[in-house]
Amino acid sequence: MSPAPARACGIDFGTSNSTVGWLRPDAPTLLPLEAGKPTLPSAVFFNADEETTHFGRDALAEYLEGYEGRLMRALKSLLGSSLMEGSTEVGGRALPFRDLLASFIGELKSRAEAQAGRPFEQAVFGRPVHFVDDNETADRRAQDTLEAIARQVGFKEVSFQFEPIGAALHYEAGLDREELVLIADIGGGTADFSLVRLSPERARQVDRREDLLGNAGLHVGGTDFDRALSLECVMPLLGYRGRMKSGVEIPSSLFFQLATWHTINFAYTRQAFADFQHIYRDAATRRELDRLARLIGQREGHWLALQVEQAKIDLSAGDTTLLHLDRLEAGLAHRIDREDFALATRSLVERVAATVGNLLDRTGVAREKVDTLYFTGGASGVPQLRARIAAELPQARSIEGDLFGSIGAGLAVEAARRYG
């Protein structure tokens, strides 16, 4: 008799992409969520023209087609932040951020149930090692908020597992011998690491606490690399680090808002526009600020952020990329080289590397004893970051997992183990 499908699902609610895993016989673990693909980009678009709500790739397509409305991305970044108890304006009404997250997680649940042909009342959610760095109270509040939202959309039993452990469980399913593995899970919002002993024999054990030698994480991920690349290589085209007539540098808050996914809409408020008018009036030069005025007036902040994100992807695969910025100025194009990308993100890379080094030192495990460095999460493909982490473990072999699916698949294993 073949085993029955699991009762529960595993949910990887990611900063950039989300997946749902469900263990069942002779079928892929990850459920297709959009257009046959297992990933659903963590994006919501409220179409003001047609008064409709769109999710995932559909949300991005609606926005890029030019419909009026509000695009929200990097929703997970709200958890643990002061913004979580606030709201944003949609269609002239205040939409609490809690309800925004509930709409997306509810959509994940309903799509997974439609594909599975059955309801899910139990789920194991992935969570970063730290939602919030160096603040246990805020970190606990972030998990409690996510649990409350999950229950709000219909889950009756909710539990959590660290995302790198989810990836470890997925990797372990393919092992034929014991390995000491450093799981490097670097997603859109966080970089998380787990040092864990894995083997086919250990996989059969229910209690794995002795196999987990240490965890570490920090709030640095792909969106931080986007922001650094934007600020260093793109925002100067809009006036960042320009000068006022007095000689002082132009205030930077507007540029930081536009370079950060979940704060882009703040650049369109009345106060932000009033601040910009003051800057424009007293700026030493205005050509770059004319581009910024066009960006704000046409609400092209998310469009620009998408161009920067694509540049990051291009520079992770090749040596150079060319941004076409005609929406800001006719014929405007800007070349960025991989060296520029590396320089812009150097401090982020070193922060991540320091976290890895501290984890290895804290566990007391000699670096030469680590067999494998397992990369997962979309941002783990950034070459300068991967090389710097690998330098901490020069004798370990580097393995690339399913960058977007390992965690969801591993959480499905954990869900079956916990709930049957």
Short mmCIF file of C-alpha atoms in Angstrom, two decimals, residues 26 38 45 78-79 87 90 95 103-104 110 121 156 161 194 235 238 242 252 270 371 388 404 412:
data_model
loop_
_atom_site.label_atom_id
_atom_site.label_comp_id
_atom_site.label_asym_id
_atom_site.label_seq_id
_atom_site.Cartn_x
_atom_site.Cartn_y
_atom_site.Cartn_z
CA ASP A 26 4.64 9.86 -6.79
CA PRO A 38 5.82 26.53 -8.06
CA PHE A 45 -1.13 45.06 -7.19
CA LEU A 78 7.04 44.50 7.18
CA LEU A 79 7.14 41.77 9.85
CA SER A 87 -1.54 51.21 6.97
CA VAL A 90 -5.37 52.01 -1.52
CA LEU A 95 -5.50 49.43 4.21
CA SER A 103 -4.62 38.92 1.55
CA PHE A 104 -1.39 37.47 0.15
CA SER A 110 -6.41 29.09 -1.61
CA GLU A 121 -5.82 23.34 8.18
CA LYS A 156 -6.13 25.98 12.68
CA GLN A 161 10.77 25.91 11.44
CA SER A 194 22.70 26.44 9.97
CA MET A 235 20.35 57.20 -7.81
CA LEU A 238 18.55 61.39 -10.14
CA GLY A 242 24.37 66.24 -5.56
CA SER A 252 19.10 61.61 0.99
CA ARG A 270 2.29 65.25 -0.13
CA ASP A 371 32.07 18.67 4.25
CA ARG A 388 33.30 35.30 0.14
CA PHE A 404 13.71 29.01 -4.87
CA ALA A 412 6.71 19.87 3.56
#
